[in-house]
């Protein structure tokens, strides 16, 4: 019962000389929502396609639902729901025909549940897929992934093309899957897309798993930004030396502050002058990466990730007056 | 479950196969209908030609020039072209269109995907050939000709096996490379080269070499006159079977593209 939903060890995939996935040791627990984050070309889709046996690993191995990826792929695929990135469907089939086809291919799909999903996602099943907007196509893909109540959902950038309302419904559906004791593995570029639902996230970059962290922990470490507008120009050195401040840029009456950890000290400092406007910006993924690279500064990092990101990091800190 | 895959494949191919079959049937019907009058003219023209040149022109076939053109040129080229296009797009086309990603994530093995596609193409070719034969047989009934429905059926069967062999070759190249353009250009190139060598080598007195061409086994035994040639059909079947085995082995081994 306590077996991991996904476990890989040293999973590696080379395309020619390029290590798209480079020695990934991943463990996703049964019953959790795991966010798999990384920038373009980091190796997210490649990892997922290795799990599905669509690509064959150069080295390393793994298990999904306790079954070997290579030997037992058919049994694995019986128990998972998958949404590919950049989803393509048969353009001449209607949404309904598409769902029916995949449902019959699996067997044992409850069509009443399909209708329920379609209704919740507000999906139009009557038209030909080729005529759909990309969001509508994505909904067909989601229904197809959820319809057989799989033990594990593997979703590659599921949010793409969905409007905010549908995204909300989708996140509810994910929470229900978790409440059901089932597992979700979903990839994304940005933390903001997964932070509300994911229990843990793994960050992949250049094919390497940089960190796996609980989301609440990650948020605590994340660098965030506040922009202040003052009633009159403030000293350029206002935020220098304040606890948690990573970078601060002051232009007359405007200040942009990046900080990590508690916002308290930043606010206290900011309030020493009269603030007329305050704007908070979401921490974006890149900043979280940078935060992690800084953390690994002291550690031995043979891949040189730290060095490659160092210029932008030092550029930031040079703004501290 | 794999019936579902096959049904899906047939739904996908149905319209194209029916249209091609009807066009061929219509063409064959009218070709036979007018062949009586035209045969005389062409026979006069080719009377003194050597046998191999007559074969090249197609006037040595029972029913004469038009039937010859239909059976040695139009119908086989149409069937082989259809076979190459269908074969090369079957597996590799889904990768190009990126629908393979979802299909291969379903609980079906790659072998089953491939065999369903192969069966779908084979049945489509059977349907096209059958429609073509029906067109011929109807004209034969209506207008009479030196051909018998049995001879026509034998000729059509040989063409069917030729189509099946080239479909399997195209399927194998597509299954091995995942690239429909490479599959269709390679298999199409092989088909053209083989056609030309079968047609030209006898003219150059190198008839034995023509036996390397699959076309030889479709046309060489003159099935319209002589009926089915089982060894020749066996050669085409063997070729197709080898290509299918290669297709399965290659498709199971490699990374999927889309
Ligand atoms: N079939 C392939 N052949 C060669 N290189 C490939 C292939 N597939 C992926 N790559 C390369 O492998 C790397 C990882 O790609 P991958 O698609 O896994 O990234 P990703 O994290 O999913 O990116 P994105 O966020 O853009 O979807 C990229 O550099 C990509 O160019
Ligand atoms: Mg991707």
XYZ file of C-alpha atoms and ligand atoms in Angstrom:
611
model
C 0.000 0.000 0.000
C 2.806 2.385 0.746
C 4.487 1.801 -2.583
C 5.317 4.897 -4.596
C 3.101 5.736 -7.555
C 6.178 6.630 -9.576
C 9.742 5.732 -8.758
C 12.683 6.187 -11.072
C 16.347 5.685 -10.489
C 18.990 7.218 -12.676
C 16.494 7.609 -15.490
C 18.409 9.033 -18.434
C 17.536 9.843 -22.019
C 19.973 11.108 -24.583
C 18.963 12.511 -27.965
C 22.285 12.284 -29.723
C 24.621 14.249 -27.467
C 21.854 16.031 -25.646
C 20.952 14.691 -22.225
C 17.262 15.591 -22.288
C 16.762 13.641 -19.060
C 19.869 13.167 -17.009
C 19.861 10.690 -14.154
C 16.519 11.462 -12.580
C 15.665 9.876 -9.246
C 12.049 10.647 -8.695
C 9.609 9.423 -6.137
C 5.942 10.353 -6.277
C 3.836 9.080 -3.403
C 0.517 7.381 -3.822
C -2.315 9.804 -3.180
C -0.437 13.052 -3.702
C -0.553 15.751 -6.344
C 2.948 16.221 -7.624
C 3.869 19.231 -9.731
C 6.696 18.727 -12.198
C 8.077 22.151 -12.990
C 10.683 23.397 -15.362
C 11.348 25.862 -18.151
C 11.010 25.054 -21.864
C 13.192 22.198 -22.908
C 13.954 21.151 -19.342
C 12.959 17.540 -20.004
C 9.464 17.352 -18.523
C 7.745 15.841 -21.534
C 10.668 13.543 -22.179
C 10.456 12.205 -18.617
C 6.719 11.659 -18.985
C 7.120 9.878 -22.298
C 9.718 7.605 -20.722
C 7.165 6.710 -18.050
C 4.692 5.784 -20.788
C 7.188 3.678 -22.744
C 6.866 5.989 -25.732
C 10.576 6.674 -25.408
C 13.125 4.133 -24.260
C 15.606 5.181 -21.601
C 19.283 5.372 -22.488
C 19.957 4.134 -18.970
C 18.283 3.882 -15.612
C 14.929 2.381 -14.831
C 11.707 3.009 -13.062
C 8.405 1.719 -11.836
C 4.946 3.120 -12.196
C 2.360 1.796 -9.747
C 4.942 -0.759 -8.728
C 5.322 -2.103 -12.269
C 8.487 -1.930 -14.334
C 8.243 0.728 -17.044
C 9.625 -1.437 -19.773
C 8.357 -4.885 -18.885
C 4.854 -4.080 -17.748
C 3.937 -1.042 -19.761
C 0.620 -2.464 -20.903
C -0.562 -3.027 -17.324
C 0.711 0.427 -16.390
C -1.232 2.040 -19.201
C -4.368 0.216 -18.130
C -4.237 2.125 -14.871
C -3.205 5.595 -15.915
C -4.861 8.541 -17.587
C -2.615 10.649 -19.780
C -2.882 14.054 -21.333
C -0.060 14.819 -23.761
C 1.477 18.232 -24.152
C 0.385 19.970 -27.324
C -2.558 17.584 -27.636
C -3.558 16.389 -31.107
C -6.781 14.523 -31.820
C -8.342 13.089 -34.952
C -9.741 16.206 -36.643
C -12.586 14.454 -38.433
C -14.104 12.848 -35.356
C -16.495 14.755 -33.161
C -15.687 15.191 -29.496
C -18.187 12.475 -28.669
C -16.739 10.054 -31.232
C -13.250 10.737 -29.916
C -14.262 9.962 -26.345
C -16.190 6.873 -27.473
C -13.193 5.596 -29.374
C -10.826 5.887 -26.429
C -13.480 4.555 -24.049
C -14.052 1.433 -26.152
C -10.316 0.961 -26.527
C -10.061 0.813 -22.732
C -13.323 -0.900 -22.019
C -15.305 -0.529 -18.817
C -15.740 3.238 -18.952
C -18.831 4.619 -17.252
C -20.427 6.869 -19.869
C -22.538 8.635 -17.261
C -19.292 9.783 -15.673
C -18.101 11.019 -19.064
C -21.220 13.143 -19.357
C -20.711 14.447 -15.848
C -17.127 15.442 -16.680
C -18.224 17.076 -19.926
C -20.834 19.068 -18.079
C -18.455 20.182 -15.365
C -15.838 21.281 -17.877
C -18.525 22.795 -20.068
C -17.169 20.802 -23.005
C -18.924 20.736 -26.345
C -18.827 17.165 -27.656
C -21.010 17.619 -30.701
C -18.671 19.284 -33.173
C -15.723 17.955 -35.098
C -12.478 18.181 -33.208
C -10.843 19.984 -36.118
C -13.238 22.875 -35.592
C -12.597 23.210 -31.874
C -10.770 25.991 -30.160
C -7.628 24.769 -28.432
C -9.314 25.049 -25.041
C -12.166 22.848 -26.161
C -9.749 20.307 -27.521
C -7.926 20.337 -24.216
C -11.215 19.570 -22.450
C -11.694 16.470 -24.605
C -8.187 15.446 -23.634
C -8.983 15.954 -19.958
C -12.224 13.963 -20.134
C -10.314 11.190 -21.850
C -7.697 11.213 -19.090
C -10.174 11.255 -16.193
C -13.000 9.091 -17.540
C -11.849 5.693 -16.308
C -10.895 6.963 -12.842
C -7.269 5.916 -13.233
C -5.042 5.215 -10.259
C -2.524 7.684 -11.664
C -3.074 10.744 -13.814
C -0.111 11.941 -15.838
C -0.896 15.355 -17.251
C 1.579 17.283 -19.374
C 0.826 20.990 -19.133
C -2.899 20.443 -18.591
C -3.664 24.118 -18.018
C -2.697 25.283 -21.448
C -5.614 26.888 -23.252
C -8.053 26.650 -20.339
C -9.795 29.803 -19.176
C -9.617 30.691 -15.452
C -13.058 29.313 -14.651
C -12.289 25.971 -16.243
C -8.898 25.934 -14.553
C -10.724 26.242 -11.254
C -13.008 23.317 -12.085
C -10.006 21.354 -13.213
C -8.223 21.980 -9.931
C -11.317 20.851 -8.045
C -11.259 17.668 -10.095
C -7.627 17.145 -9.146
C -8.421 17.541 -5.458
C -11.213 14.999 -5.798
C -8.803 12.545 -7.353
C -6.503 13.017 -4.392
C -9.386 12.673 -1.945
C -10.079 9.377 -3.683
C -6.591 8.185 -2.787
C -5.431 8.389 -6.375
C -2.301 10.135 -7.594
C -1.691 13.070 -9.933
C 1.554 13.903 -11.695
C 1.317 17.135 -13.627
C 3.860 19.256 -15.403
C 3.871 22.988 -15.731
C 6.139 25.937 -16.441
C 4.995 28.010 -13.542
C 4.533 27.433 -9.886
C 1.455 29.637 -9.858
C -0.422 27.066 -11.941
C 0.160 24.258 -9.501
C 0.778 25.864 -6.133
C -2.875 25.826 -5.157
C -3.266 22.091 -5.700
C 0.108 20.412 -5.536
C 1.437 18.873 -2.356
C 4.955 18.727 -3.617
C 6.816 19.947 -6.644
C 9.956 18.809 -8.358
C 11.943 21.285 -10.399
C 13.776 19.997 -13.423
C 16.320 21.945 -15.409
C 18.660 20.773 -18.143
C 17.331 17.279 -17.566
C 18.285 17.213 -13.901
C 15.998 17.226 -10.951
C 17.192 20.319 -9.121
C 14.965 19.997 -6.092
C 11.906 18.263 -4.758
C 10.128 20.250 -2.136
C 6.827 20.624 -0.392
C 4.917 23.527 -1.905
C 4.497 25.359 1.386
C 8.212 25.088 1.994
C 8.986 26.295 -1.505
C 6.761 29.302 -1.145
C 8.518 30.188 2.062
C 11.841 30.155 0.258
C 10.588 31.832 -2.866
C 11.705 35.277 -3.776
C 8.821 37.656 -4.065
C 8.476 41.176 -5.240
C 6.817 44.286 -3.973
C 6.642 47.539 -5.891
C 6.068 50.678 -3.866
C 4.996 54.078 -5.038
C 5.742 56.906 -2.613
C 4.319 60.374 -2.286
C 7.828 61.788 -2.727
C 11.271 60.493 -3.679
C 12.863 58.201 -1.125
C 16.557 57.560 -0.431
C 18.110 55.084 -2.838
C 19.530 53.146 0.078
C 16.210 52.734 1.836
C 16.128 48.928 1.640
C 19.848 48.281 1.951
C 20.660 45.707 4.557
C 17.045 44.908 5.389
C 16.566 41.282 6.413
C 15.435 39.050 3.532
C 15.862 41.661 0.810
C 17.613 40.208 -2.207
C 17.510 43.221 -4.446
C 16.060 46.693 -4.388
C 15.848 49.282 -7.085
C 14.805 52.807 -6.218
C 13.990 55.413 -8.834
C 12.805 58.583 -7.187
C 9.416 57.814 -5.713
C 9.323 54.236 -7.039
C 10.901 51.226 -5.440
C 11.015 47.584 -6.552
C 12.001 45.161 -3.865
C 12.730 41.434 -4.190
C 12.768 39.539 -0.953
C 12.455 36.077 0.454
C 10.982 34.796 3.658
C 8.858 37.055 5.820
C 7.438 40.245 4.388
C 7.401 41.948 7.796
C 10.785 43.630 7.771
C 10.304 44.841 4.205
C 6.985 46.412 5.062
C 8.294 47.989 8.214
C 11.099 49.613 6.272
C 8.812 50.633 3.451
C 6.386 52.305 5.848
C 8.968 54.708 7.152
C 7.905 56.883 4.216
C 4.442 57.586 2.922
C 3.349 54.834 0.567
C 0.590 55.770 -1.857
C 0.477 52.540 -3.818
C 1.637 49.007 -3.348
C 1.818 46.244 -5.901
C 2.743 42.668 -5.213
C 4.065 40.484 -7.977
C 3.950 36.709 -8.110
C 7.215 35.023 -7.639
C 7.967 33.533 -10.992
C 9.595 30.218 -11.498
C 12.894 31.600 -12.634
C 13.336 33.411 -9.347
C 12.640 30.248 -7.466
C 15.236 28.496 -9.548
C 17.686 31.231 -8.739
C 16.881 30.921 -5.081
C 17.726 27.252 -5.317
C 20.892 27.837 -7.193
C 22.008 30.189 -4.481
C 21.217 27.568 -1.908
C 23.387 25.089 -3.726
C 26.216 27.609 -4.047
C 28.105 26.073 -1.187
C 27.468 22.568 -2.364
C 29.478 20.815 -4.934
C 27.647 21.298 -8.221
C 29.529 19.449 -10.920
C 27.115 20.498 -13.684
C 27.882 24.164 -13.399
C 24.240 25.169 -13.078
C 25.181 27.577 -10.362
C 27.766 29.256 -12.476
C 25.546 29.559 -15.498
C 22.895 31.343 -13.507
C 25.290 33.442 -11.487
C 25.379 36.484 -13.796
C 21.686 37.215 -13.475
C 21.808 36.627 -9.753
C 24.657 39.047 -9.253
C 22.991 41.568 -11.506
C 20.061 41.544 -9.130
C 22.108 42.046 -6.032
C 24.130 44.823 -7.602
C 21.025 46.949 -7.446
C 21.159 46.993 -3.688
C 22.472 50.433 -3.011
C -10.205 -4.211 -28.093
C -8.115 -4.526 -31.182
C -11.372 -4.845 -33.117
C -11.983 -1.316 -31.996
C -8.642 -0.269 -33.430
C -9.477 -1.996 -36.691
C -12.924 -0.399 -36.817
C -11.313 2.975 -36.228
C -8.851 2.309 -39.022
C -11.597 1.251 -41.427
C -13.726 4.304 -40.602
C -10.692 6.394 -41.372
C -10.033 4.708 -44.721
C -13.567 4.023 -45.863
C -14.246 7.126 -47.950
C -10.927 7.159 -49.752
C -11.118 3.479 -50.602
C -14.702 3.666 -51.843
C -13.997 6.699 -54.012
C -10.911 5.150 -55.532
C -12.728 1.838 -56.056
C -15.639 3.544 -57.808
C -13.358 5.605 -60.014
C -11.433 2.513 -61.027
C -14.658 0.567 -61.574
C -16.101 3.334 -63.724
C -12.902 3.629 -65.679
C -12.675 -0.129 -66.198
C -16.319 -0.301 -67.245
C -15.923 2.281 -69.965
C -12.548 0.980 -70.999
C -14.056 -2.417 -71.652
C -17.094 -0.897 -73.294
C -15.052 0.896 -75.935
C -12.262 -1.650 -76.199
C -13.951 -3.636 -78.960
C -13.692 -0.893 -81.556
C -10.350 0.454 -80.472
C -8.660 -2.922 -80.279
C -8.860 -3.295 -84.018
C -7.010 -0.032 -84.612
C -4.265 -0.745 -82.141
C -3.847 -4.293 -83.365
C -3.187 -2.982 -86.828
C -0.572 -0.650 -85.433
C 1.231 -3.231 -83.364
C 0.859 -6.215 -85.654
C 4.493 -6.248 -86.659
C 6.017 -5.288 -83.360
C 8.137 -7.807 -81.435
C 6.414 -9.564 -78.562
C 8.227 -7.679 -75.807
C 7.254 -4.323 -77.315
C 3.669 -5.495 -77.616
C 3.807 -6.390 -73.948
C 5.125 -2.922 -73.197
C 2.329 -1.268 -75.144
C -0.130 -3.668 -73.579
C -1.690 -4.914 -76.776
C -0.832 -8.570 -76.214
C -3.499 -8.876 -73.536
C -6.815 -10.524 -74.303
C -9.189 -7.674 -74.908
C -6.420 -5.718 -76.540
C -4.793 -2.391 -75.977
C -7.335 -0.726 -73.693
C -7.719 -3.682 -71.384
C -3.956 -3.989 -71.428
C -3.533 -0.366 -70.410
C -6.108 -0.797 -67.693
C -4.556 -3.921 -66.270
C -0.873 -3.242 -66.717
C -0.806 0.487 -66.161
C -3.802 2.386 -64.813
C -5.174 -0.025 -62.230
C -1.854 -1.230 -60.825
C -0.469 2.276 -60.632
C -3.586 3.493 -58.867
C -3.562 0.542 -56.487
C 0.145 0.762 -55.764
C -0.046 4.523 -55.253
C -2.922 4.049 -52.846
C -1.063 1.252 -51.086
C 2.099 3.333 -50.702
C 0.235 6.366 -49.411
C -1.869 4.327 -47.001
C 1.082 2.251 -45.814
C 3.416 5.150 -45.241
C 0.838 7.237 -43.398
C -0.487 4.435 -41.207
C 1.981 4.522 -38.347
C 4.275 7.379 -39.313
C 1.346 9.608 -40.257
C -0.024 9.406 -36.734
C 3.383 10.386 -35.450
C 3.571 13.335 -37.811
C 0.077 14.405 -36.760
C 1.037 13.781 -33.142
C -2.027 11.654 -32.503
C 0.261 8.710 -31.759
C 1.045 10.133 -28.365
C -2.501 9.616 -27.150
C -3.057 6.376 -29.050
C 0.084 4.736 -27.708
C -0.815 5.761 -24.152
C -3.894 3.537 -24.309
C -3.678 -0.031 -23.084
C -2.769 -1.475 -26.472
C 0.603 -2.840 -27.497
C 2.505 -1.411 -30.411
C 2.163 -4.743 -32.170
C -1.595 -4.468 -31.963
C -1.598 -0.911 -33.242
C 0.503 -1.991 -36.182
C -1.457 -5.128 -37.006
C -4.757 -3.247 -36.818
C -3.389 -0.713 -39.259
C -2.038 -3.397 -41.555
C -5.394 -5.200 -41.569
C -7.207 -1.930 -42.229
C -5.058 -1.205 -45.249
C -5.366 -4.772 -46.526
C -9.149 -4.684 -46.293
C -9.234 -1.301 -48.024
C -7.148 -2.684 -50.857
C -9.441 -5.687 -51.095
C -12.428 -3.330 -51.318
C -10.820 -1.168 -54.006
C -9.834 -4.201 -56.053
C -13.249 -5.786 -55.644
C -14.992 -2.644 -56.890
C -12.595 -2.528 -59.812
C -13.387 -6.142 -60.642
C -17.124 -5.511 -60.390
C -16.797 -2.676 -62.930
C -14.928 -4.963 -65.294
C -17.287 -7.896 -64.850
C -20.365 -5.733 -65.433
C -18.928 -4.381 -68.668
C -18.016 -7.886 -69.690
C -21.613 -9.007 -69.115
C -23.070 -6.004 -70.892
C -20.810 -5.815 -73.914
C -19.143 -9.176 -74.090
C -15.396 -9.505 -74.518
C -12.770 -12.174 -74.914
C -12.249 -11.949 -71.147
C -13.980 -14.133 -68.619
C -15.033 -13.012 -65.145
C -12.640 -15.664 -63.881
C -9.733 -14.232 -65.845
C -10.632 -10.759 -64.655
C -10.757 -12.014 -61.083
C -7.340 -13.609 -61.468
C -5.892 -10.412 -62.922
C -7.432 -8.339 -60.155
C -6.126 -10.751 -57.518
C -2.610 -10.408 -58.837
C -2.916 -6.635 -58.701
C -4.273 -6.890 -55.160
C -1.254 -8.883 -54.021
C 1.046 -6.376 -55.682
C -0.709 -3.592 -53.786
C -0.472 -5.528 -50.530
C 3.255 -6.058 -50.978
C 3.940 -2.368 -51.597
C 1.643 -1.338 -48.749
C 3.650 -3.585 -46.431
C 6.932 -2.120 -47.687
C 5.686 1.433 -47.137
C 4.296 0.463 -43.741
C 7.625 -1.045 -42.739
C 9.630 2.025 -43.730
C 7.152 4.253 -41.908
C 7.158 2.016 -38.856
C 10.942 1.983 -38.790
C 11.501 5.700 -39.341
C 8.363 7.405 -38.065
C 8.548 9.685 -41.088
C 5.746 9.399 -43.627
C 7.567 11.449 -46.259
C 10.575 9.141 -46.169
C 8.299 6.103 -46.267
C 6.238 7.277 -49.219
C 9.166 8.561 -51.239
C 11.259 5.442 -50.637
C 8.470 2.942 -51.216
C 7.158 4.986 -54.144
C 10.653 5.154 -55.604
C 11.055 1.415 -55.277
C 7.671 0.898 -56.964
C 8.564 3.123 -59.907
C 12.030 1.634 -60.338
C 10.571 -1.852 -60.152
C 7.865 -0.960 -62.635
C 10.333 0.450 -65.118
C 12.707 -2.464 -64.780
C 9.893 -4.921 -65.315
C 8.765 -3.023 -68.398
C 12.147 -2.110 -69.859
C 14.535 -4.965 -69.100
C 12.690 -7.420 -71.410
C 13.056 -4.836 -74.211
C 16.792 -4.877 -73.624
C 16.852 -8.650 -73.723
C 17.386 -8.858 -69.978
C 14.094 -10.495 -69.145
C 15.559 -12.613 -66.346
C 16.437 -9.513 -64.375
C 12.848 -8.369 -64.512
C 12.076 -11.268 -62.204
C 13.565 -9.222 -59.394
C 10.692 -6.797 -59.759
C 7.465 -7.369 -57.795
C 5.619 -6.199 -60.895
C 6.802 -9.291 -62.704
C 4.845 -11.426 -60.246
C 1.726 -9.333 -60.720
C 1.745 -9.227 -64.522
C 4.371 -11.636 -65.843
C 2.231 -14.772 -65.774
C -0.537 -13.055 -67.757
C -3.238 -13.932 -65.228
C -6.001 -12.496 -67.432
C -5.412 -15.356 -69.798
C -3.841 -18.003 -67.600
C -5.636 -17.526 -64.321
C -4.003 -17.394 -60.914
C -0.304 -18.165 -60.703
C 0.092 -19.424 -57.180
C 3.915 -19.371 -57.063
C 3.879 -15.768 -58.211
C 1.261 -14.847 -55.662
C 3.406 -16.693 -53.135
C 6.384 -14.477 -53.966
C 4.312 -11.328 -53.438
C 2.882 -12.732 -50.215
C 6.351 -13.591 -48.964
C 7.588 -10.109 -49.760
C 4.678 -8.574 -47.879
C 5.134 -10.913 -44.936
C 8.819 -10.102 -44.615
C 8.029 -6.396 -44.738
C 5.382 -6.827 -42.029
C 7.758 -8.682 -39.732
C 10.340 -5.936 -40.216
C 7.633 -3.369 -39.492
C 6.634 -4.978 -36.203
C 10.201 -5.509 -35.011
C 11.282 -1.991 -35.905
C 8.189 -0.335 -34.476
C 8.499 -2.134 -31.144
C 12.096 -1.139 -30.671
C 12.210 2.530 -31.297
C 11.226 5.829 -29.701
C 7.911 7.207 -30.882
C 8.086 10.601 -32.522
C 4.710 12.119 -31.862
N 12.610 13.504 -30.277
C 13.582 14.356 -29.907
N 14.721 14.416 -30.602
C 15.711 15.256 -30.251
N 15.644 16.102 -29.206
C 14.527 16.106 -28.484
C 13.438 15.240 -28.798
N 12.446 15.460 -27.903
C 12.902 16.421 -27.069
N 14.141 16.816 -27.414
C 14.965 17.796 -26.714
O 15.056 17.387 -25.369
C 14.979 18.495 -24.503
C 13.848 18.290 -23.518
O 12.624 18.406 -24.210
P 11.235 18.243 -23.484
O 10.202 18.250 -24.538
O 11.276 17.088 -22.572
O 11.143 19.579 -22.636
P 9.946 20.134 -21.779
O 10.461 20.316 -20.399
O 8.744 19.299 -21.932
O 9.734 21.554 -22.450
P 8.408 22.384 -22.722
O 8.120 23.098 -21.466
O 8.815 23.319 -23.794
O 7.342 21.427 -23.123
C 14.826 19.709 -25.382
O 16.091 20.297 -25.542
C 14.340 19.149 -26.682
O 14.764 19.940 -27.746
Mg 6.861 19.598 -22.766
